[in-house]
Amino acid sequence: MSSPQKTFPSHLIRLSKSCLGIEEKNAIARVLDVGYLGMGQEVMLFEKELEAFFHNSVACVNTGTSALQLALQSCGIGQQDEVLIPSITYVASFQATSATGAIPIACDIDLLTGCLDVMAARAKITPRTKAIMYVHYASGVGNRNAIFALAKEFSLRVIEDAAHSFGGCHEGRPVGEEGDIICFSFDGIKNITCGEGGAVVSSDQSVIEKVRDLRLLGVMKDTDKRYAGTRSWDFDVEEQGWRYHMSNINAAIGREQLKKIVMFGEKRRHIAHMYKELLKKLPIEFLDIDYNAVIPHIFPIIVNENKRDELRDFLMANNVETGIHYKPNHLLLKYKGNDCSHAEAFGRRVLSLPMHPDLCDDDVIHVCSLIQDRF
Ligand SMILES: Cc1ncc(COP(=O)(O)O)c(C=O)c1O
């Protein structure tokens, strides 16, 4: 990892960034030297290491979005089935769902956590509802137990969009260790990155086996051959597949990042605790998230909606990037139609502050003193 550098006000303090070092460079060089860039040994080893990390079965894919899509397809969810999704999430959750032919149903959120509201989800259940896509917003798990109880009551699958929450814990157990199907993203700015990448995690072997075929254009049982450096020539295909496998280069980066997750986690938690301490006297709300248990991928604060854009412009003018996680998906042209008033209020008030392991204490103090200036 590059050592945290003191950044001065004239430098841009970035919202998020990859945190890479010589180890990742060497890992890429190792793959280039071997000369096998596709899906092979490195992916197999990364999957094994992730399995040891989660104590669960893993299939790696090329993005978090494709992990979600294949998770749905692997349990038979498709044309005209309905999937309940909180409106506050990255559009990836919605696009992954509509890519299967299923209909994403935008649901309202709990304002305290930014996660799916259980009552709102219950109200949207119809005979066509097949699954809940539960998003770990800002790494928090919200009222996850109640969501599982609801899913059980209506025999729904639960696909957890845990893109934000790699490395976190829920009730003392690593996110990904238990549940139904849990999907992760390893894109450039996540808690660990592969450059691009994703993973489907489940104890349901039929899901994992299916994802392993679907990621290789539906070619059945090709994975083991790829891991042995060969491929199938005489094969069969029984359903629509996709070219969504992970490459050895991406896996090699991910393997090095995985070794750093404890250090990344400590840094991200430290930054979250600093923000909470330094901003506690201001009229700002924080999400109800246990920053001792999770590894925060983003750090959203909730401010007065009349103030949000002005504060964002002021911070940018002072070289501090911020983000808006997210514009509600039910306001997008493609997914229009549902009323989610909490999500709309949240979308107008939320502002994400810089969060990545390369931030130093002075950066965080500087961001907080700028915010203080505006209140
Ligand atoms: C909540 C959420 N879901 C899914 C994704 C998709 O992951 P990827 O970018 O790896 O496709 C992201 C990525 O930002 C995300 O934030």
Tab-separated table of C-alpha atoms and ligand atoms in Angstrom:
chain	number	residue	atom	x	y	z
A	1	MET	CA	0.000	0.000	0.000
A	2	SER	CA	1.234	3.488	-0.712
A	3	SER	CA	2.004	5.140	2.608
A	4	PRO	CA	-0.603	7.700	3.701
A	5	GLN	CA	0.731	11.025	2.577
A	6	LYS	CA	-0.020	14.267	4.266
A	7	THR	CA	-2.284	16.106	1.886
A	8	PHE	CA	-2.412	19.864	2.045
A	9	PRO	CA	-5.470	21.950	1.344
A	10	SER	CA	-4.272	22.625	-2.179
A	11	HIS	CA	-4.402	18.900	-2.956
A	12	LEU	CA	-7.526	17.046	-3.873
A	13	ILE	CA	-8.840	14.893	-1.059
A	14	ARG	CA	-10.507	12.095	-2.951
A	15	LEU	CA	-13.830	10.551	-2.094
A	16	SER	CA	-12.545	7.039	-2.693
A	17	LYS	CA	-9.628	5.368	-4.402
A	18	SER	CA	-7.799	2.097	-4.908
A	19	CYS	CA	-5.149	1.466	-2.295
A	20	LEU	CA	-2.346	-0.469	-3.971
A	21	GLY	CA	1.302	-1.278	-3.405
A	22	ILE	CA	4.289	-3.147	-4.739
A	23	GLU	CA	2.646	-6.452	-3.756
A	24	GLU	CA	-0.122	-6.006	-6.340
A	25	LYS	CA	2.437	-4.944	-8.978
A	26	ASN	CA	4.484	-8.072	-8.306
A	27	ALA	CA	1.374	-10.247	-8.416
A	28	ILE	CA	0.458	-8.915	-11.860
A	29	ALA	CA	4.027	-9.480	-13.033
A	30	ARG	CA	3.840	-13.065	-11.738
A	31	VAL	CA	0.756	-13.714	-13.898
A	32	LEU	CA	2.337	-12.060	-16.939
A	33	ASP	CA	5.464	-14.187	-16.496
A	34	VAL	CA	3.397	-17.380	-16.434
A	35	GLY	CA	1.570	-16.122	-19.508
A	36	TYR	CA	-1.888	-17.503	-18.656
A	37	LEU	CA	-4.131	-14.491	-18.292
A	38	GLY	CA	-7.581	-16.068	-18.448
A	39	MET	CA	-9.361	-17.971	-15.673
A	40	GLY	CA	-6.908	-20.448	-14.159
A	41	GLN	CA	-4.816	-21.181	-11.076
A	42	GLU	CA	-4.945	-17.653	-9.595
A	43	VAL	CA	-8.742	-17.632	-9.680
A	44	MET	CA	-8.843	-21.095	-8.129
A	45	LEU	CA	-6.504	-19.982	-5.322
A	46	PHE	CA	-8.413	-16.732	-4.751
A	47	GLU	CA	-11.650	-18.714	-4.464
A	48	LYS	CA	-10.042	-21.080	-1.965
A	49	GLU	CA	-8.717	-18.173	0.101
A	50	LEU	CA	-12.116	-16.480	0.063
A	51	GLU	CA	-13.742	-19.777	1.093
A	52	ALA	CA	-11.422	-19.930	4.104
A	53	PHE	CA	-12.249	-16.278	4.875
A	54	PHE	CA	-16.034	-16.737	4.687
A	55	HIS	CA	-16.221	-20.403	5.799
A	56	ASN	CA	-18.549	-20.751	2.834
A	57	SER	CA	-18.488	-21.683	-0.866
A	58	VAL	CA	-17.443	-19.076	-3.444
A	59	ALA	CA	-17.614	-18.559	-7.205
A	60	CYS	CA	-15.676	-15.556	-8.511
A	61	VAL	CA	-16.929	-13.502	-11.449
A	62	ASN	CA	-15.860	-10.391	-13.326
A	63	THR	CA	-17.981	-7.759	-11.502
A	64	GLY	CA	-20.320	-7.349	-8.548
A	65	THR	CA	-23.130	-6.637	-11.012
A	66	SER	CA	-22.673	-9.987	-12.749
A	67	ALA	CA	-22.491	-11.700	-9.332
A	68	LEU	CA	-25.995	-10.355	-8.596
A	69	GLN	CA	-27.319	-11.300	-12.027
A	70	LEU	CA	-25.956	-14.846	-11.858
A	71	ALA	CA	-27.127	-15.256	-8.261
A	72	LEU	CA	-30.686	-14.557	-9.404
A	73	GLN	CA	-30.426	-16.738	-12.507
A	74	SER	CA	-28.885	-19.593	-10.533
A	75	CYS	CA	-32.018	-19.877	-8.421
A	76	GLY	CA	-34.306	-19.789	-11.417
A	77	ILE	CA	-35.428	-16.170	-11.141
A	78	GLY	CA	-36.205	-14.584	-14.516
A	79	GLN	CA	-38.960	-13.360	-16.846
A	80	GLN	CA	-41.656	-11.399	-15.030
A	81	ASP	CA	-40.623	-12.549	-11.558
A	82	GLU	CA	-40.490	-9.709	-9.057
A	83	VAL	CA	-37.501	-8.866	-6.871
A	84	LEU	CA	-37.818	-6.398	-3.984
A	85	ILE	CA	-34.920	-3.928	-3.823
A	86	PRO	CA	-34.387	-0.819	-1.699
A	87	SER	CA	-34.565	2.268	-3.874
A	88	ILE	CA	-31.363	3.598	-2.290
A	89	THR	CA	-28.652	1.494	-3.904
A	90	TYR	CA	-26.328	1.697	-6.839
A	91	VAL	CA	-28.187	1.172	-10.120
A	92	ALA	CA	-26.196	-2.070	-10.457
A	93	SER	CA	-28.678	-3.875	-8.163
A	94	PHE	CA	-31.554	-2.840	-10.450
A	95	GLN	CA	-29.732	-3.483	-13.723
A	96	ALA	CA	-28.549	-6.917	-12.598
A	97	THR	CA	-32.157	-7.812	-11.830
A	98	SER	CA	-33.672	-6.495	-15.048
A	99	ALA	CA	-30.893	-8.258	-17.002
A	100	THR	CA	-32.450	-11.584	-15.948
A	101	GLY	CA	-35.879	-10.533	-17.245
A	102	ALA	CA	-37.154	-10.130	-13.686
A	103	ILE	CA	-38.792	-6.887	-12.534
A	104	PRO	CA	-37.007	-4.873	-9.847
A	105	ILE	CA	-39.587	-3.496	-7.417
A	106	ALA	CA	-38.263	-0.386	-5.702
A	107	CYS	CA	-39.059	-0.351	-1.976
A	108	ASP	CA	-38.682	2.334	0.620
A	109	ILE	CA	-35.871	2.473	3.155
A	110	ASP	CA	-35.431	2.820	6.872
A	111	LEU	CA	-34.130	6.362	7.408
A	112	LEU	CA	-31.942	5.362	10.350
A	113	THR	CA	-29.859	2.848	8.399
A	114	GLY	CA	-30.489	3.535	4.707
A	115	CYS	CA	-31.373	-0.168	4.345
A	116	LEU	CA	-34.585	-1.760	3.082
A	117	ASP	CA	-37.570	-1.077	5.325
A	118	VAL	CA	-39.226	-4.346	6.330
A	119	MET	CA	-42.799	-3.019	6.375
A	120	ALA	CA	-42.321	-1.342	2.994
A	121	ALA	CA	-41.003	-4.600	1.564
A	122	ARG	CA	-43.913	-6.576	3.004
A	123	ALA	CA	-46.385	-4.171	1.387
A	124	LYS	CA	-44.894	-4.835	-2.058
A	125	ILE	CA	-45.070	-8.642	-1.945
A	126	THR	CA	-47.276	-10.167	-4.671
A	127	PRO	CA	-47.696	-13.736	-5.950
A	128	ARG	CA	-44.927	-12.936	-8.450
A	129	THR	CA	-42.369	-11.937	-5.794
A	130	LYS	CA	-39.510	-14.420	-5.794
A	131	ALA	CA	-36.687	-12.732	-3.944
A	132	ILE	CA	-35.461	-9.861	-1.832
A	133	MET	CA	-32.227	-8.193	-2.850
A	134	TYR	CA	-30.997	-6.878	0.483
A	135	VAL	CA	-28.395	-4.129	0.145
A	136	HIS	CA	-25.866	-3.593	2.944
A	137	TYR	CA	-26.027	0.161	2.547
A	138	ALA	CA	-22.780	1.905	3.563
A	139	SER	CA	-21.630	-1.460	5.020
A	140	GLY	CA	-24.446	-1.588	7.586
A	141	VAL	CA	-26.729	-4.600	7.771
A	142	GLY	CA	-29.807	-2.752	9.053
A	143	ASN	CA	-32.668	-4.957	10.165
A	144	ARG	CA	-31.306	-8.046	8.430
A	145	ASN	CA	-32.867	-10.579	10.801
A	146	ALA	CA	-36.359	-9.193	10.167
A	147	ILE	CA	-35.766	-9.397	6.401
A	148	PHE	CA	-34.842	-13.072	6.715
A	149	ALA	CA	-37.966	-13.679	8.801
A	150	LEU	CA	-40.094	-11.993	6.103
A	151	ALA	CA	-38.416	-14.050	3.387
A	152	LYS	CA	-39.085	-17.229	5.321
A	153	GLU	CA	-42.745	-16.325	5.781
A	154	PHE	CA	-43.219	-15.903	2.013
A	155	SER	CA	-40.664	-18.524	0.831
A	156	LEU	CA	-38.505	-15.916	-0.882
A	157	ARG	CA	-34.821	-16.188	-1.727
A	158	VAL	CA	-32.570	-13.541	-0.177
A	159	ILE	CA	-29.773	-12.243	-2.383
A	160	GLU	CA	-27.618	-9.951	-0.281
A	161	ASP	CA	-25.936	-7.149	-2.174
A	162	ALA	CA	-22.918	-6.945	0.103
A	163	ALA	CA	-20.874	-4.847	-2.336
A	164	HIS	CA	-20.213	-2.330	0.464
A	165	SER	CA	-19.600	-4.701	3.322
A	166	PHE	CA	-16.677	-6.992	2.554
A	167	GLY	CA	-14.788	-7.809	5.736
A	168	GLY	CA	-17.533	-6.689	8.114
A	169	CYS	CA	-19.306	-8.713	10.793
A	170	HIS	CA	-22.919	-9.230	11.747
A	171	GLU	CA	-23.639	-10.575	15.226
A	172	GLY	CA	-20.004	-11.631	15.502
A	173	ARG	CA	-19.944	-13.600	12.236
A	174	PRO	CA	-18.271	-12.458	9.018
A	175	VAL	CA	-20.686	-11.091	6.414
A	176	GLY	CA	-20.866	-13.923	3.883
A	177	GLU	CA	-20.570	-16.746	6.391
A	178	GLU	CA	-24.291	-17.377	6.658
A	179	GLY	CA	-27.437	-16.364	4.815
A	180	ASP	CA	-28.818	-17.510	1.481
A	181	ILE	CA	-26.751	-15.968	-1.343
A	182	ILE	CA	-24.332	-13.133	-0.657
A	183	CYS	CA	-22.737	-11.122	-3.482
A	184	PHE	CA	-19.604	-8.993	-3.307
A	185	SER	CA	-17.925	-6.478	-5.587
A	186	PHE	CA	-14.175	-6.055	-5.931
A	187	ASP	CA	-14.232	-3.026	-8.214
A	188	GLY	CA	-11.525	-0.392	-7.951
A	189	ILE	CA	-12.765	1.397	-4.827
A	190	LYS	CA	-14.245	-1.381	-2.717
A	191	ASN	CA	-12.899	-2.605	0.647
A	192	ILE	CA	-10.661	-4.901	-1.366
A	193	THR	CA	-10.218	-4.591	-5.115
A	194	CYS	CA	-9.289	-6.906	-7.963
A	195	GLY	CA	-9.350	-3.970	-10.401
A	196	GLU	CA	-12.744	-5.350	-11.356
A	197	GLY	CA	-14.298	-8.443	-9.857
A	198	GLY	CA	-17.101	-9.969	-7.896
A	199	ALA	CA	-18.068	-13.093	-5.970
A	200	VAL	CA	-21.152	-15.159	-5.275
A	201	VAL	CA	-21.032	-16.791	-1.841
A	202	SER	CA	-23.481	-19.456	-0.700
A	203	SER	CA	-23.723	-22.746	1.128
A	204	ASP	CA	-26.220	-23.817	-1.555
A	205	GLN	CA	-23.970	-25.950	-3.766
A	206	SER	CA	-26.502	-25.945	-6.606
A	207	VAL	CA	-26.179	-22.127	-6.754
A	208	ILE	CA	-22.370	-22.213	-6.737
A	209	GLU	CA	-22.218	-24.974	-9.375
A	210	LYS	CA	-24.685	-23.115	-11.581
A	211	VAL	CA	-22.772	-19.813	-11.286
A	212	ARG	CA	-19.573	-21.665	-12.224
A	213	ASP	CA	-21.221	-22.812	-15.485
A	214	LEU	CA	-23.102	-19.583	-16.236
A	215	ARG	CA	-19.939	-17.458	-15.956
A	216	LEU	CA	-18.344	-19.539	-18.744
A	217	LEU	CA	-21.094	-19.082	-21.356
A	218	GLY	CA	-23.092	-21.897	-19.791
A	219	VAL	CA	-20.471	-24.492	-20.764
A	220	MET	CA	-21.143	-27.264	-18.289
A	221	LYS	CA	-18.430	-28.303	-15.844
A	222	ASP	CA	-15.659	-26.345	-17.557
A	223	THR	CA	-14.330	-24.713	-14.375
A	224	ASP	CA	-12.127	-27.595	-13.211
A	225	LYS	CA	-10.535	-27.860	-16.640
A	226	ARG	CA	-9.791	-24.128	-16.674
A	227	TYR	CA	-8.195	-24.437	-13.239
A	228	ALA	CA	-5.984	-27.229	-14.601
A	229	GLY	CA	-4.900	-24.987	-17.501
A	230	THR	CA	-7.000	-26.645	-20.207
A	231	ARG	CA	-10.622	-26.351	-21.372
A	232	SER	CA	-13.546	-28.441	-22.634
A	233	TRP	CA	-13.798	-29.174	-26.349
A	234	ASP	CA	-16.639	-31.649	-26.283
A	235	PHE	CA	-19.174	-29.930	-24.063
A	236	ASP	CA	-22.836	-29.216	-23.640
A	237	VAL	CA	-24.810	-26.076	-22.765
A	238	GLU	CA	-28.324	-26.157	-21.353
A	239	GLU	CA	-29.119	-22.526	-20.664
A	240	GLN	CA	-28.180	-18.951	-21.467
A	241	GLY	CA	-24.732	-18.207	-20.090
A	242	TRP	CA	-22.472	-15.179	-20.026
A	243	ARG	CA	-18.809	-14.391	-20.340
A	244	TYR	CA	-18.513	-13.276	-16.752
A	245	HIS	CA	-15.550	-15.265	-15.409
A	246	MET	CA	-12.696	-13.650	-13.482
A	247	SER	CA	-9.229	-13.418	-15.034
A	248	ASN	CA	-5.987	-14.526	-13.396
A	249	ILE	CA	-4.740	-10.924	-13.368
A	250	ASN	CA	-7.753	-9.694	-11.416
A	251	ALA	CA	-7.565	-12.651	-9.027
A	252	ALA	CA	-3.853	-12.069	-8.406
A	253	ILE	CA	-4.572	-8.466	-7.362
A	254	GLY	CA	-7.440	-9.656	-5.143
A	255	ARG	CA	-5.231	-12.225	-3.403
A	256	GLU	CA	-2.790	-9.497	-2.333
A	257	GLN	CA	-5.607	-7.202	-1.245
A	258	LEU	CA	-7.157	-9.957	0.860
A	259	LYS	CA	-3.914	-10.149	2.885
A	260	LYS	CA	-4.389	-6.462	3.751
A	261	ILE	CA	-8.031	-6.552	4.814
A	262	VAL	CA	-7.288	-6.300	8.549
A	263	MET	CA	-5.126	-3.230	8.009
A	264	PHE	CA	-7.652	-1.677	5.578
A	265	GLY	CA	-10.410	-2.361	8.098
A	266	GLU	CA	-8.545	-0.677	10.943
A	267	LYS	CA	-7.905	2.412	8.848
A	268	ARG	CA	-11.443	2.729	7.552
A	269	ARG	CA	-12.917	2.269	11.042
A	270	HIS	CA	-10.501	4.809	12.490
A	271	ILE	CA	-11.597	7.384	9.887
A	272	ALA	CA	-15.291	6.729	10.625
A	273	HIS	CA	-14.702	7.162	14.363
A	274	MET	CA	-12.806	10.406	13.708
A	275	TYR	CA	-15.648	11.820	11.590
A	276	LYS	CA	-18.198	10.922	14.264
A	277	GLU	CA	-16.132	12.537	16.994
A	278	LEU	CA	-15.158	15.696	15.111
A	279	LEU	CA	-18.621	16.381	13.705
A	280	LYS	CA	-20.695	15.364	16.711
A	281	LYS	CA	-21.616	18.898	17.770
A	282	LEU	CA	-22.923	19.919	14.335
A	283	PRO	CA	-26.527	19.530	13.138
A	284	ILE	CA	-25.592	16.416	11.166
A	285	GLU	CA	-27.063	12.940	11.474
A	286	PHE	CA	-25.064	9.742	11.231
A	287	LEU	CA	-26.428	6.402	10.162
A	288	ASP	CA	-27.144	3.798	12.783
A	289	ILE	CA	-24.112	1.654	11.996
A	290	ASP	CA	-21.757	-0.078	14.428
A	291	TYR	CA	-18.394	1.163	13.185
A	292	ASN	CA	-16.623	-1.320	15.435
A	293	ALA	CA	-18.183	-4.245	13.571
A	294	VAL	CA	-18.253	-3.150	9.937
A	295	ILE	CA	-15.564	-1.961	7.524
A	296	PRO	CA	-17.049	1.249	6.130
A	297	HIS	CA	-16.824	1.446	2.357
A	298	ILE	CA	-18.448	4.911	2.285
A	299	PHE	CA	-19.222	7.433	5.017
A	300	PRO	CA	-22.565	9.139	4.365
A	301	ILE	CA	-23.828	11.927	6.599
A	302	ILE	CA	-27.359	13.321	6.566
A	303	VAL	CA	-27.654	17.110	6.411
A	304	ASN	CA	-30.434	19.606	5.928
A	305	GLU	CA	-31.608	19.336	2.328
A	306	ASN	CA	-31.313	23.112	1.837
A	307	LYS	CA	-27.688	22.881	2.833
A	308	ARG	CA	-26.509	19.706	1.077
A	309	ASP	CA	-25.642	21.022	-2.380
A	310	GLU	CA	-24.121	24.219	-1.054
A	311	LEU	CA	-21.922	22.218	1.327
A	312	ARG	CA	-20.910	19.878	-1.472
A	313	ASP	CA	-19.955	22.805	-3.737
A	314	PHE	CA	-18.032	24.463	-0.911
A	315	LEU	CA	-16.062	21.290	-0.193
A	316	MET	CA	-15.295	20.799	-3.887
A	317	ALA	CA	-14.130	24.421	-4.141
A	318	ASN	CA	-11.747	23.498	-1.324
A	319	ASN	CA	-10.495	20.381	-3.094
A	320	VAL	CA	-12.559	17.881	-1.147
A	321	GLU	CA	-14.536	15.407	-3.223
A	322	THR	CA	-17.857	14.173	-1.891
A	323	GLY	CA	-20.472	11.789	-3.259
A	324	ILE	CA	-24.215	11.225	-3.287
A	325	HIS	CA	-25.047	7.618	-2.494
A	326	TYR	CA	-27.590	7.515	-4.114
A	327	LYS	CA	-30.199	9.119	-6.286
A	328	PRO	CA	-33.212	6.819	-5.632
A	329	ASN	CA	-33.611	4.254	-8.398
A	330	HIS	CA	-37.373	4.679	-8.638
A	331	LEU	CA	-36.692	8.195	-9.971
A	332	LEU	CA	-34.715	6.823	-12.939
A	333	LEU	CA	-36.589	6.672	-16.256
A	334	LYS	CA	-36.168	2.907	-16.603
A	335	TYR	CA	-37.407	2.057	-13.114
A	336	LYS	CA	-39.987	4.781	-12.591
A	337	GLY	CA	-43.302	4.187	-10.952
A	338	ASN	CA	-43.097	3.549	-7.252
A	339	ASP	CA	-43.610	5.874	-4.367
A	340	CYS	CA	-40.759	5.724	-1.855
A	341	SER	CA	-40.922	8.974	0.094
A	342	HIS	CA	-38.224	8.112	2.627
A	343	ALA	CA	-35.808	7.231	-0.171
A	344	GLU	CA	-36.546	10.547	-1.858
A	345	ALA	CA	-35.913	12.537	1.337
A	346	PHE	CA	-32.744	10.535	1.956
A	347	GLY	CA	-31.546	11.132	-1.626
A	348	ARG	CA	-31.904	14.888	-1.111
A	349	ARG	CA	-30.062	14.932	2.222
A	350	VAL	CA	-27.272	12.389	1.967
A	351	LEU	CA	-23.651	13.406	1.430
A	352	SER	CA	-20.716	10.999	1.472
A	353	LEU	CA	-17.422	12.219	2.876
A	354	PRO	CA	-14.003	10.962	1.726
A	355	MET	CA	-13.355	7.400	2.894
A	356	HIS	CA	-10.358	5.275	1.886
A	357	PRO	CA	-7.294	3.874	3.669
A	358	ASP	CA	-4.882	6.400	2.162
A	359	LEU	CA	-6.510	9.303	4.036
A	360	CYS	CA	-4.394	10.546	6.914
A	361	ASP	CA	-5.650	12.117	10.151
A	362	ASP	CA	-4.825	15.609	8.882
A	363	ASP	CA	-7.048	15.054	5.848
A	364	VAL	CA	-9.988	14.061	8.038
A	365	ILE	CA	-9.388	16.982	10.408
A	366	HIS	CA	-9.222	19.328	7.421
A	367	VAL	CA	-12.503	18.009	5.928
A	368	CYS	CA	-14.241	18.363	9.303
A	369	SER	CA	-12.997	21.886	9.888
A	370	LEU	CA	-14.261	22.911	6.429
A	371	ILE	CA	-17.673	21.427	7.255
A	372	GLN	CA	-17.650	23.226	10.588
A	373	ASP	CA	-17.039	26.520	8.750
A	374	ARG	CA	-20.350	26.064	6.935
A	375	PHE	CA	-22.497	25.553	10.019
B	1	LIG	C1	-24.481	-1.421	-3.752
B	1	LIG	C2	-23.740	-1.894	-4.964
B	1	LIG	N1	-24.178	-2.978	-5.616
B	1	LIG	C3	-23.554	-3.466	-6.703
B	1	LIG	C4	-22.430	-2.845	-7.202
B	1	LIG	C5	-21.816	-3.377	-8.460
B	1	LIG	O1	-20.511	-3.800	-8.328
B	1	LIG	P1	-19.536	-3.724	-9.592
B	1	LIG	O2	-19.126	-2.305	-9.780
B	1	LIG	O3	-18.391	-4.609	-9.191
B	1	LIG	O4	-20.272	-4.271	-10.764
B	1	LIG	C6	-21.920	-1.715	-6.552
B	1	LIG	C7	-20.728	-1.037	-7.066
B	1	LIG	O5	-20.463	0.118	-6.819
B	1	LIG	C8	-22.599	-1.222	-5.417
B	1	LIG	O6	-22.156	-0.132	-4.774
